[in-house]
Amino acid sequence: MLVRTRFAPSPTGYMHIGGMRTALFNWLWARHHGGQFILRIDDTDQARNQETALGPILRAFKWLGLNWDEGPEVGGPYAPYFQSQRGDLYRAAADRLLAEGKAYQDFSTKEEIDADRKQADREKRPYINIRRSLDLTDAQRQQFLAEGRPWVLRFQIPRDQKIVLHDLIRDQVEWDAALLPDPVICRADGSPLYNFATVVDDSQMQITHVIRAEEHLSNTPIQILLHQALGNPLPEFAHVPYVAAPGSKEKLSKRKIDQYRKNPQFQRMFQRGDEVFPKIGLTQPGQPGSAAFDPVMVEYYEKIGYLPAAVLNALGRIGWSLDEKTEILSLQTLVENFSLDRVVKAPAGLDPDKLYNFQGHWMKEFSLGPKVHHCLSFLVAAKLVAEPITPPVRDFVTKVVVAMGDRLKIFADILDAAFFFTDTFEIDEKNFDKRVRKEGVPALLSAFRQHLAELPDYSAASLEADLHTFCTARGEQSGTLVHAVRLSITGQAVGPGLYDCLVLLGRETVLTRIDAAVKRVA
RNA sequence: GGCUCCAUCGUCUAACCCGGUUAGGACACAGGGUUUUCAUCCCUGCAAUGCGGGUUCAAAUCCCGCUGGAGUCACCA
């Protein structure tokens, strides 16, 4: 049988990183079995602007390289793939259920239902529908309809059943149908609700495996009953644990962003976002940078310069493992080895540290050309490099990237090398005081500046030997001068090799910056 | 509160199904080495089976209870 999985996001305007993990597992399961992966848009809540709300979601899939065989933009044999355009299907199914007496028109008002619920609460028994509308005579029903009384369509739960699910991840889970309230399947305006539309769609689209987050586990008995009522063959279900906030067991949620800012493990990501996004023009007015893109969104990782391979690797290791030691997983490895029976049952926190570590690994594997290309985008966005990119500029940036080496972890790190592109770079005052504003150092710096100006061979190779000779001759430790020069020409205490900086900046700039530093001390 | 799920180092996990490991790996952290910075790299260290009962020669592993955590209870998805 051809494996068909689906991911069915509602267009919320961003792609949730936890949702992305669920989508990845669906995609992997399909690819592992040579099956198909379908993207369906659950937009039965019409209130949203679909163009802008769906864009980021599709973009996230494309960025990570997770293609879909059917869905938006590509179509497919079960089109349309937007629930908002599939009304006929839902209507037909609803009519059938109504005609067969498996669903009923409920005229209850909200007030009545609230009262019933409170009553059940008082009596400490679980609430289930009283089904008063079922007692209506045909004449009364016609009367109500003629009066235009609003009604919803409710599925009539067969209360004499036990529902047994054989979940591919959680094994056997059981419910007593007698405890389940009758779910509304169509609103007063006739539009379908999630539980119903999903069942109709999964069946019509021939989905074989419903792989979704654990929070849907409690929807499953209703969906199983609905499938049975409709006479559908049951798909397999697999409920993966949700992705939790770092260091917690709570579901990662966009609504808790403010609280995450204080989360010790998340904090650095927010801070980096606050630093970087304003520099590349991705801020919302009057808001910190991370307000536009926060680490709950997949977009954050793209915008700040993570590699798809790193994000995929991290996502693939949340709640799944290949064996007792493999950590580095390419998408290819994931496809070859993915299995649902190795999915862990307990929720797992997103681990920013580990993601960062994976990023370090994949960045080392990433080749120079594309690396330069991405860095260029950041430099242009930060207005440190002007477009169009000329060959000399590209060459220069390539040299900077090479000099940065493994210090370039995420692409935004290239902005730490702003001093290569502008004279108005930031100066680390604390270290400037420590390394430059010190007895004897300005004089040493001035002397060295003079020495550099007169040097016949200004190249990395000779510069290093030369600086040592210079220091030895004056009885100074070379470290003193190295640090002082670094602070003077880069403003920072850390960074690429000093001699690389000296050469890349060029003699003229170096002399000017040393002069400025010396002047700054006075 | 009802229903349902879950429980191994700080974190992500392996071993659990089919009882016997000094409970393994990775990240983080700490210390050391390399690199006159930082990053990388190498070495070392730290650190876990929630509790209580069973079953058994033997329990992280099987069973029961407890505790704890979480999800869900809409005319949202």
Coordinates of C-alpha atoms (C1' of nucleotides) in Angstrom, one line a residue:
Chain A
M1 CA 0.0 0.0 0.0
L2 CA 1.2 3.5 -0.9
V3 CA 2.0 5.4 2.2
R4 CA 0.4 8.9 2.3
T5 CA 0.9 11.3 5.1
R6 CA -0.2 14.9 5.5
F7 CA 0.5 18.0 7.5
A8 CA -2.4 20.3 7.9
P9 CA -1.5 23.7 9.2
S10 CA -3.9 26.5 9.7
P11 CA -2.6 29.7 8.2
T12 CA -1.5 31.6 11.2
G13 CA 1.1 33.8 9.6
Y14 CA 4.2 31.9 10.9
M15 CA 5.5 28.4 11.0
H16 CA 5.8 27.0 14.6
I17 CA 9.1 25.2 15.2
G18 CA 7.2 22.4 17.0
G19 CA 4.8 22.1 14.2
M20 CA 7.8 21.9 11.9
R21 CA 9.0 18.9 13.8
T22 CA 5.7 17.1 13.4
A23 CA 5.7 18.0 9.7
L24 CA 9.2 16.6 9.4
F25 CA 8.2 13.3 10.9
N26 CA 5.3 13.1 8.5
W27 CA 7.6 13.9 5.6
L28 CA 10.3 11.4 6.7
W29 CA 7.7 8.6 7.2
A30 CA 6.4 9.2 3.7
R31 CA 9.9 9.5 2.1
H32 CA 11.2 6.5 4.0
H33 CA 8.5 4.4 2.5
G34 CA 8.6 5.9 -0.9
G35 CA 5.2 7.4 -0.3
Q36 CA 3.7 10.8 -0.7
F37 CA 3.5 13.8 1.6
I38 CA 0.5 16.1 1.3
L39 CA 0.1 19.6 2.5
R40 CA -3.4 20.6 3.3
I41 CA -4.5 24.0 4.6
D42 CA -6.9 23.8 7.5
D43 CA -8.5 27.2 7.0
T44 CA -12.1 26.6 8.1
D45 CA -11.7 29.7 10.2
Q46 CA -12.2 32.2 7.4
A47 CA -11.3 35.3 9.4
R48 CA -7.7 35.4 8.1
N49 CA -6.0 36.8 5.2
Q50 CA -4.7 33.7 3.5
E51 CA -2.2 35.2 1.2
T52 CA 0.1 36.7 3.9
A53 CA -0.8 34.0 6.5
L54 CA 0.2 31.0 4.4
G55 CA 3.3 32.5 2.8
P56 CA 5.6 32.0 5.8
I57 CA 4.5 28.4 6.2
L58 CA 5.2 27.4 2.6
R59 CA 8.4 29.4 2.8
A60 CA 9.6 27.4 5.8
F61 CA 9.0 24.1 4.0
K62 CA 10.9 25.3 1.0
W63 CA 13.7 26.7 3.1
L64 CA 14.2 23.3 4.8
G65 CA 13.9 21.5 1.6
L66 CA 10.8 19.5 2.5
N67 CA 8.8 19.2 -0.7
W68 CA 5.2 18.2 -0.9
D69 CA 3.7 16.0 -3.5
E70 CA 0.2 17.5 -3.3
G71 CA -1.1 20.8 -1.9
P72 CA -0.9 24.5 -2.4
E73 CA 1.0 25.6 -5.6
V74 CA 1.4 22.1 -6.9
G75 CA -2.2 20.9 -6.8
G76 CA -3.0 17.2 -7.1
P77 CA -5.7 14.6 -7.7
Y78 CA -7.6 15.4 -4.5
A79 CA -7.7 19.1 -5.1
P80 CA -8.6 21.6 -3.8
Y81 CA -6.2 21.4 -0.8
F82 CA -7.8 24.3 1.1
Q83 CA -10.6 23.3 3.4
S84 CA -12.3 26.6 2.7
Q85 CA -12.8 25.4 -0.8
R86 CA -14.0 21.9 0.0
G87 CA -17.5 22.8 1.3
D88 CA -19.3 20.4 -1.0
L89 CA -17.5 17.4 0.4
Y90 CA -18.3 18.4 4.0
R91 CA -21.9 19.2 3.1
A92 CA -22.4 15.8 1.4
A93 CA -20.9 13.9 4.3
A94 CA -23.0 16.0 6.8
D95 CA -26.2 15.3 4.9
R96 CA -25.5 11.7 4.9
L97 CA -24.9 11.5 8.6
L98 CA -28.1 13.5 9.2
A99 CA -30.1 11.3 6.8
E100 CA -28.8 8.2 8.5
G101 CA -29.7 9.5 11.9
K102 CA -26.1 9.6 13.0
A103 CA -26.1 13.4 13.4
Y104 CA -28.9 15.7 14.6
Q105 CA -29.9 19.3 14.3
D106 CA -29.4 20.8 17.7
F107 CA -31.5 23.9 18.5
S108 CA -30.1 24.3 22.0
T109 CA -29.0 27.8 22.9
K110 CA -25.6 28.6 24.4
E111 CA -27.4 29.5 27.7
E112 CA -29.0 26.0 27.9
I113 CA -25.8 24.3 27.3
D114 CA -23.9 26.4 29.8
A115 CA -26.6 25.6 32.4
D116 CA -26.4 21.9 31.7
R117 CA -22.7 22.0 32.1
K118 CA -22.9 23.8 35.4
Q119 CA -25.5 21.4 36.6
A120 CA -23.2 18.5 35.7
D121 CA -20.4 20.2 37.5
R122 CA -22.5 20.6 40.6
E123 CA -23.4 17.0 40.6
K124 CA -19.8 16.1 40.0
R125 CA -20.5 14.0 37.0
P126 CA -19.0 14.5 33.5
Y127 CA -21.0 16.6 31.2
I128 CA -22.6 15.1 28.1
N129 CA -25.3 16.5 25.9
I130 CA -28.9 16.2 27.0
R131 CA -30.0 15.9 23.4
R132 CA -33.3 17.7 23.9
S133 CA -33.6 18.4 20.2
L134 CA -33.8 14.7 19.7
D135 CA -37.2 14.7 21.5
L136 CA -38.7 17.2 19.1
T137 CA -41.6 16.0 17.0
D138 CA -41.2 16.4 13.2
A139 CA -43.8 19.2 13.4
Q140 CA -41.9 21.0 16.1
R141 CA -38.7 20.7 14.1
Q142 CA -40.4 22.1 11.0
Q143 CA -41.8 24.9 13.1
F144 CA -38.4 25.8 14.5
L145 CA -36.8 25.7 11.0
A146 CA -39.7 27.9 9.7
E147 CA -39.0 30.4 12.5
G148 CA -35.4 30.5 11.4
R149 CA -34.1 29.3 14.7
P150 CA -30.4 28.8 14.5
W151 CA -29.1 25.2 14.9
V152 CA -25.8 23.3 14.7
L153 CA -25.3 19.9 13.5
R154 CA -24.1 17.5 16.2
F155 CA -22.6 14.1 15.7
Q156 CA -24.5 11.6 17.9
I157 CA -21.9 9.7 19.8
P158 CA -22.8 6.0 20.1
R159 CA -22.6 5.9 23.8
D160 CA -22.6 2.1 24.2
Q161 CA -19.0 1.8 22.8
K162 CA -15.5 1.6 24.0
I163 CA -13.1 3.0 21.6
V164 CA -9.7 1.3 21.3
L165 CA -6.9 3.0 19.4
H166 CA -3.8 1.1 18.4
D167 CA -1.4 4.0 18.2
L168 CA 1.8 3.4 16.4
I169 CA 3.8 5.3 19.1
R170 CA 1.7 4.9 22.2
D171 CA 0.3 1.4 21.7
Q172 CA -3.2 0.9 23.0
V173 CA -5.3 3.8 24.3
E174 CA -8.9 3.4 25.3
W175 CA -11.9 5.7 25.8
D176 CA -15.4 5.2 27.0
A177 CA -17.8 6.7 24.4
A178 CA -20.4 7.3 27.2
L179 CA -18.2 10.0 28.5
L180 CA -17.9 12.0 25.3
P181 CA -20.1 15.0 24.5
D182 CA -21.6 15.1 21.1
P183 CA -19.3 17.3 19.0
V184 CA -20.6 20.0 16.8
I185 CA -19.6 19.1 13.2
C186 CA -21.2 22.0 11.4
R187 CA -21.7 25.5 12.6
A188 CA -25.0 27.4 12.4
D189 CA -23.8 28.8 9.1
G190 CA -23.2 25.3 7.8
S191 CA -19.4 25.5 7.8
P192 CA -17.6 22.4 9.1
L193 CA -15.5 22.2 12.3
Y194 CA -12.0 20.8 12.5
N195 CA -12.8 17.3 13.8
F196 CA -15.2 16.7 11.0
A197 CA -13.4 18.3 8.1
T198 CA -10.2 16.5 9.1
V199 CA -12.0 13.1 9.0
V200 CA -13.7 13.8 5.6
D201 CA -10.4 15.1 4.1
D202 CA -8.1 12.3 5.5
S203 CA -10.5 9.8 4.1
Q204 CA -11.0 11.5 0.7
M205 CA -7.3 12.2 0.3
Q206 CA -6.5 8.5 1.1
I207 CA -4.2 9.4 4.0
T208 CA -2.8 6.1 5.4
H209 CA -1.0 7.5 8.4
V210 CA -2.1 10.4 10.6
I211 CA 1.0 11.5 12.3
R212 CA 0.3 14.5 14.5
A213 CA 1.1 16.0 17.9
E214 CA 0.0 14.5 21.1
E215 CA -2.4 17.3 21.8
H216 CA -4.7 15.8 19.2
L217 CA -4.9 12.5 21.1
S218 CA -8.1 13.5 22.8
N219 CA -9.6 14.3 19.4
T220 CA -8.9 10.9 18.2
P221 CA -11.8 8.9 19.7
I222 CA -14.3 11.4 18.0
Q223 CA -12.5 11.1 14.7
I224 CA -12.5 7.3 14.9
L225 CA -16.2 7.3 15.6
L226 CA -16.8 9.7 12.7
H227 CA -14.8 7.5 10.3
Q228 CA -16.8 4.6 11.4
A229 CA -20.1 6.4 11.0
L230 CA -19.0 7.5 7.5
G231 CA -18.0 3.9 6.6
N232 CA -14.4 4.9 6.1
P233 CA -11.4 2.6 6.5
L234 CA -9.5 3.8 9.5
P235 CA -6.0 5.3 8.9
E236 CA -3.2 4.4 11.2
F237 CA -2.6 7.0 13.9
A238 CA 0.7 8.0 15.5
H239 CA 0.8 10.7 18.2
V240 CA 4.2 12.2 18.6
P241 CA 5.0 14.2 21.8
Y242 CA 4.8 17.9 21.4
V243 CA 7.9 20.0 21.5
A244 CA 8.3 21.7 24.9
A245 CA 9.9 25.0 25.9
P246 CA 13.6 24.6 26.6
G247 CA 14.2 22.9 30.0
S248 CA 10.5 22.4 30.6
K249 CA 7.7 19.9 29.9
E250 CA 5.3 22.6 28.8
K251 CA 4.2 22.8 25.2
L252 CA 6.1 25.4 23.3
S253 CA 3.7 28.2 22.6
K254 CA 3.8 31.5 20.8
R255 CA 1.6 33.0 23.5
K256 CA 4.3 32.6 26.1
I257 CA 7.0 34.6 24.3
D258 CA 7.4 37.1 27.1
Q259 CA 8.1 34.4 29.6
Y260 CA 10.6 32.7 27.2
R261 CA 12.7 35.9 27.1
K262 CA 13.7 35.1 30.7
N263 CA 14.2 31.4 30.1
P264 CA 18.0 30.9 30.6
Q265 CA 18.4 28.6 27.6
F266 CA 16.3 30.7 25.3
Q267 CA 17.7 34.0 26.4
R268 CA 20.7 34.0 24.2
M269 CA 18.5 33.5 21.1
F270 CA 16.3 36.4 22.0
Q271 CA 19.4 38.6 22.7
R272 CA 21.0 37.7 19.5
G273 CA 17.7 38.5 17.7
D274 CA 17.6 41.9 19.5
E275 CA 21.1 42.6 18.3
V276 CA 20.9 41.4 14.8
F277 CA 17.4 42.1 13.4
P278 CA 17.6 45.9 13.9
K279 CA 20.9 45.9 12.0
I280 CA 19.4 44.2 9.0
G281 CA 16.2 46.2 9.1
L282 CA 13.9 43.5 10.4
T283 CA 12.4 45.3 13.3
Q284 CA 8.9 46.3 14.2
P285 CA 8.6 49.9 15.3
G286 CA 9.2 50.4 19.0
Q287 CA 9.8 46.8 19.6
P288 CA 12.9 44.7 20.3
G289 CA 14.3 42.9 17.3
S290 CA 13.1 39.5 18.5
A291 CA 9.5 40.8 18.4
A292 CA 9.5 40.4 14.6
F293 CA 11.1 37.0 14.6
D294 CA 11.3 34.9 17.7
P295 CA 12.8 31.4 18.2
V296 CA 9.3 29.8 18.3
M297 CA 9.1 30.6 14.6
V298 CA 11.0 28.7 12.0
E299 CA 11.6 32.0 10.3
Y300 CA 13.8 33.2 13.1
Y301 CA 16.4 30.6 12.3
E302 CA 16.4 31.4 8.6
K303 CA 16.5 35.2 9.2
I304 CA 19.4 35.0 11.7
G305 CA 21.4 32.7 9.6
Y306 CA 21.0 29.1 10.7
L307 CA 21.5 26.4 8.1
P308 CA 18.6 24.1 7.2
A309 CA 20.8 21.1 7.8
A310 CA 21.3 22.2 11.4
V311 CA 17.7 22.9 12.1
L312 CA 16.7 19.6 10.5
N313 CA 19.3 17.8 12.5
A314 CA 18.1 19.3 15.8
L315 CA 14.5 18.7 15.0
G316 CA 15.2 15.1 14.0
R317 CA 16.8 14.5 17.4
I318 CA 14.0 15.9 19.5
G319 CA 12.1 12.7 20.5
W320 CA 13.8 10.4 18.1
S321 CA 17.2 8.7 17.9
L322 CA 18.9 6.5 15.4
D323 CA 20.9 4.4 17.9
E324 CA 22.9 4.8 21.1
K325 CA 25.5 7.2 19.7
T326 CA 24.7 8.9 16.4
E327 CA 24.1 12.6 16.8
I328 CA 24.9 14.1 13.4
L329 CA 22.1 13.3 11.0
S330 CA 21.7 14.6 7.5
L331 CA 18.3 14.7 5.9
Q332 CA 19.4 11.7 3.8
T333 CA 20.4 9.7 6.9
L334 CA 17.1 10.6 8.5
V335 CA 15.1 9.5 5.5
E336 CA 17.0 6.2 5.4
N337 CA 16.6 5.4 9.1
F338 CA 13.4 7.1 10.3
S339 CA 10.9 4.9 12.1
L340 CA 7.9 5.6 14.3
D341 CA 8.8 2.9 16.8
R342 CA 11.8 4.8 17.8
V343 CA 9.9 8.0 18.6
V344 CA 10.0 8.7 22.3
K345 CA 6.7 9.1 24.2
A346 CA 7.6 11.9 26.5
P347 CA 7.6 15.5 25.4
A348 CA 11.1 17.0 24.9
G349 CA 12.3 20.5 25.2
L350 CA 13.9 22.3 22.3
D351 CA 17.6 22.6 23.1
P352 CA 19.1 25.9 21.8
D353 CA 22.6 24.8 22.9
K354 CA 22.5 21.6 21.0
L355 CA 21.0 23.3 17.9
Y356 CA 23.9 25.7 18.1
N357 CA 26.3 22.9 18.3
F358 CA 24.8 21.1 15.3
Q359 CA 25.0 24.5 13.5
G360 CA 28.7 24.6 14.2
H361 CA 29.1 21.2 12.7
W362 CA 27.1 21.8 9.5
M363 CA 28.7 25.2 9.0
K364 CA 32.1 23.6 8.8
E365 CA 30.7 21.3 6.1
F366 CA 29.2 24.2 4.2
S367 CA 31.3 25.2 1.2
L368 CA 32.9 28.6 0.8
G369 CA 31.0 30.0 -2.2
P370 CA 27.5 29.7 -0.7
K371 CA 28.8 30.8 2.6
V372 CA 30.0 34.0 1.0
H373 CA 26.8 34.4 -0.8
H374 CA 24.8 34.3 2.5
C375 CA 27.2 36.6 4.3
L376 CA 26.9 39.0 1.5
S377 CA 23.1 39.1 2.0
F378 CA 23.6 40.1 5.6
L379 CA 26.2 42.7 4.8
V380 CA 24.0 44.2 2.2
A381 CA 21.0 44.2 4.5
A382 CA 23.1 45.9 7.1
K383 CA 24.2 48.5 4.6
L384 CA 27.9 47.5 5.1
V385 CA 28.2 46.6 1.5
A386 CA 26.5 48.3 -1.4
E387 CA 24.8 46.6 -4.3
P388 CA 25.5 45.6 -7.0
I389 CA 28.3 43.3 -5.7
T390 CA 31.4 43.8 -7.7
P391 CA 34.0 41.1 -8.2
P392 CA 36.6 42.9 -6.0
V393 CA 34.0 43.2 -3.2
R394 CA 33.1 39.6 -3.5
D395 CA 36.8 38.7 -3.3
F396 CA 37.3 40.8 -0.3
V397 CA 34.3 39.3 1.5
T398 CA 35.6 35.9 0.6
K399 CA 38.8 36.7 2.3
V400 CA 37.0 38.0 5.4
V401 CA 34.9 34.8 5.6
V402 CA 38.1 32.7 5.3
A403 CA 39.7 34.8 8.1
M404 CA 36.6 34.4 10.3
G405 CA 36.9 30.6 9.9
D406 CA 35.0 28.7 12.6
R407 CA 34.1 31.9 14.3
L408 CA 31.4 32.3 11.8
K409 CA 28.7 30.1 13.4
I410 CA 25.6 31.6 12.1
F411 CA 25.6 33.9 9.1
A412 CA 24.6 36.9 11.3
D413 CA 28.1 36.5 12.9
I414 CA 29.5 38.2 9.8
L415 CA 28.1 41.4 11.3
D416 CA 30.7 41.1 14.1
A417 CA 33.3 41.8 11.4
A418 CA 31.7 45.1 10.5
F419 CA 35.0 46.8 11.2
F420 CA 36.3 45.4 7.9
F421 CA 33.6 47.5 6.1
T422 CA 33.2 50.7 8.0
D423 CA 35.3 53.1 10.1
T424 CA 32.4 53.7 12.4
F425 CA 32.7 50.4 14.3
E426 CA 31.8 49.9 17.9
I427 CA 34.6 49.9 20.5
D428 CA 34.7 47.6 23.5
E429 CA 35.4 50.2 26.1
K430 CA 36.2 47.9 28.9
N431 CA 38.8 46.0 26.9
F432 CA 40.1 49.2 25.4
D433 CA 40.8 50.5 28.9
K434 CA 42.5 47.3 29.8
R435 CA 44.6 46.9 26.7
V436 CA 45.2 50.4 25.3
R437 CA 44.6 53.0 28.0
K438 CA 47.5 51.8 30.0
E439 CA 51.0 53.0 31.0
G440 CA 53.4 52.9 28.1
V441 CA 51.0 51.4 25.6
P442 CA 50.1 54.5 23.6
A443 CA 53.8 55.2 23.2
L444 CA 54.5 51.6 22.1
L445 CA 51.6 51.9 19.7
S446 CA 52.9 55.1 18.2
A447 CA 56.3 53.6 17.7
F448 CA 54.9 50.5 16.1
R449 CA 52.7 52.7 13.8
Q450 CA 55.8 54.4 12.6
H451 CA 57.5 51.1 12.1
L452 CA 54.6 49.8 10.1
A453 CA 54.6 52.9 7.9
E454 CA 58.2 52.3 7.0
L455 CA 57.9 48.5 6.5
P456 CA 59.1 47.4 3.0
D457 CA 57.1 44.1 3.1
Y458 CA 53.5 44.5 4.4
S459 CA 52.3 40.9 4.3
A460 CA 50.8 38.5 6.8
A461 CA 53.9 36.2 6.8
S462 CA 56.4 38.9 7.5
L463 CA 54.1 41.0 9.7
E464 CA 54.0 38.3 12.4
A465 CA 57.8 37.8 12.6
D466 CA 58.3 41.5 12.4
L467 CA 56.0 42.3 15.3
H468 CA 57.9 39.8 17.5
T469 CA 61.2 41.2 16.5
F470 CA 59.9 44.7 17.2
C471 CA 58.8 43.8 20.7
T472 CA 61.9 41.8 21.6
A473 CA 64.1 44.7 20.6
R474 CA 62.1 47.0 22.9
G475 CA 62.0 44.5 25.8
E476 CA 58.2 44.3 25.5
Q477 CA 56.0 41.3 25.6
S478 CA 54.5 40.8 22.2
G479 CA 51.1 40.0 23.8
T480 CA 50.9 43.6 25.0
L481 CA 51.2 45.0 21.5
V482 CA 49.1 42.3 19.8
H483 CA 46.2 43.1 22.1
A484 CA 46.7 46.9 21.8
V485 CA 46.8 46.7 18.0
R486 CA 43.8 44.5 17.8
L487 CA 41.7 46.8 20.0
S488 CA 42.8 49.8 18.0
I489 CA 42.0 48.5 14.6
T490 CA 38.9 46.3 15.3
G491 CA 37.5 47.7 18.5
Q492 CA 37.2 44.2 19.8
A493 CA 39.2 41.9 22.1
V494 CA 38.3 38.9 20.1
G495 CA 38.2 38.1 16.4
P496 CA 40.2 36.7 13.5
G497 CA 44.0 36.4 13.6
L498 CA 45.6 39.8 14.0
Y499 CA 47.8 39.5 11.0
D500 CA 44.8 38.6 8.8
C501 CA 43.1 41.8 10.1
L502 CA 46.2 43.9 9.4
V503 CA 46.5 42.7 5.8
L504 CA 42.7 42.8 5.0
L505 CA 42.4 46.3 6.4
G506 CA 45.4 47.5 4.5
R507 CA 48.3 49.6 5.7
E508 CA 46.6 53.0 5.3
T509 CA 43.5 52.1 7.3
V510 CA 45.6 50.4 10.0
L511 CA 47.8 53.5 10.4
T512 CA 44.8 55.8 10.6
R513 CA 43.1 53.6 13.2
I514 CA 46.2 53.3 15.4
D515 CA 46.5 57.1 15.2
A516 CA 42.8 57.4 16.2
A517 CA 43.3 55.0 19.1
V518 CA 46.3 56.8 20.5
K519 CA 44.4 60.1 20.2
R520 CA 41.5 58.6 21.9
V521 CA 43.6 57.8 25.0
A522 CA 44.7 61.4 25.4
Chain B
rG1 C1' -12.2 18.8 38.5
rG2 C1' -13.3 14.7 34.3
rC3 C1' -10.8 12.1 30.5
rU4 C1' -6.0 10.8 28.5
rC5 C1' -0.8 10.6 28.2
rC6 C1' 4.0 10.6 30.3
rA7 C1' 8.4 9.7 34.0
rU8 C1' 16.9 7.5 33.0
rC9 C1' 22.5 12.7 34.2
rG10 C1' 21.0 20.2 34.2
rU11 C1' 19.3 19.1 28.7
rC12 C1' 18.5 15.5 24.3
rU13 C1' 18.8 10.4 24.6
rA14 C1' 20.7 4.6 24.6
rA15 C1' 19.7 0.1 27.3
rC16 C1' 13.2 -1.5 28.5
rC17 C1' 9.6 -5.2 24.1
rC18 C1' 13.0 -10.5 24.9
rG19 C1' 15.3 -9.0 33.4
rG20 C1' 22.0 -10.1 34.4
rU21 C1' 25.9 -3.4 31.2
rU22 C1' 31.3 -0.4 35.9
rA23 C1' 23.6 2.4 33.3
rG24 C1' 26.5 4.2 27.2
rG25 C1' 26.6 8.6 23.9
rA26 C1' 25.9 13.8 22.8
rC27 C1' 25.1 18.9 24.5
rA28 C1' 26.0 22.1 28.6
rC29 C1' 29.2 22.9 32.7
rA30 C1' 34.3 22.5 35.2
rG31 C1' 39.6 21.7 34.6
rG32 C1' 43.9 20.9 31.4
rG33 C1' 46.6 21.1 26.5
rU34 C1' 47.1 23.5 21.3
rU35 C1' 46.2 28.5 19.0
rU36 C1' 50.2 35.1 22.2
rU37 C1' 42.9 36.8 21.4
rC38 C1' 38.6 34.4 20.4
rA39 C1' 36.6 30.2 17.8
rU40 C1' 38.2 25.3 16.3
rC41 C1' 40.6 20.9 17.9
rC42 C1' 42.4 17.2 21.8
rC43 C1' 42.4 15.1 26.9
rU44 C1' 40.1 14.7 31.8
rG45 C1' 36.2 15.4 35.1
rC46 C1' 31.1 16.2 36.9
rA47 C1' 26.4 14.0 36.6
rA48 C1' 20.6 10.0 36.3
rU49 C1' 17.0 5.1 36.7
rG50 C1' 10.9 9.9 41.3
rC51 C1' 8.9 7.0 45.7
rG52 C1' 6.8 2.4 47.8
rG53 C1' 5.4 -2.5 47.3
rG54 C1' 5.5 -7.0 44.8
rU55 C1' 7.4 -11.2 41.1
rU56 C1' 12.6 -13.2 40.7
rC57 C1' 18.7 -16.0 42.4
rA58 C1' 18.7 -11.2 39.9
rA59 C1' 14.5 -5.3 38.3
rA60 C1' 16.0 1.0 34.8
rU61 C1' 13.8 -3.3 32.4
rC62 C1' 7.7 -7.2 34.3
rC63 C1' 3.1 -6.1 37.7
rC64 C1' 0.4 -2.9 41.3
rG65 C1' 0.0 1.6 44.1
rC66 C1' 1.6 6.5 45.1
rU67 C1' 3.7 11.0 43.8
rG68 C1' 4.9 14.3 40.2
rG69 C1' 4.6 16.5 35.4
rA70 C1' 1.8 17.4 30.9
rG71 C1' -2.2 17.5 27.2
rU72 C1' -7.2 18.2 26.5
rC73 C1' -12.1 19.4 27.8
rA74 C1' -15.3 25.5 21.9
rC75 C1' -20.2 27.0 16.9
rC76 C1' -10.4 27.2 17.4
rA77 C1' -7.1 24.2 14.7

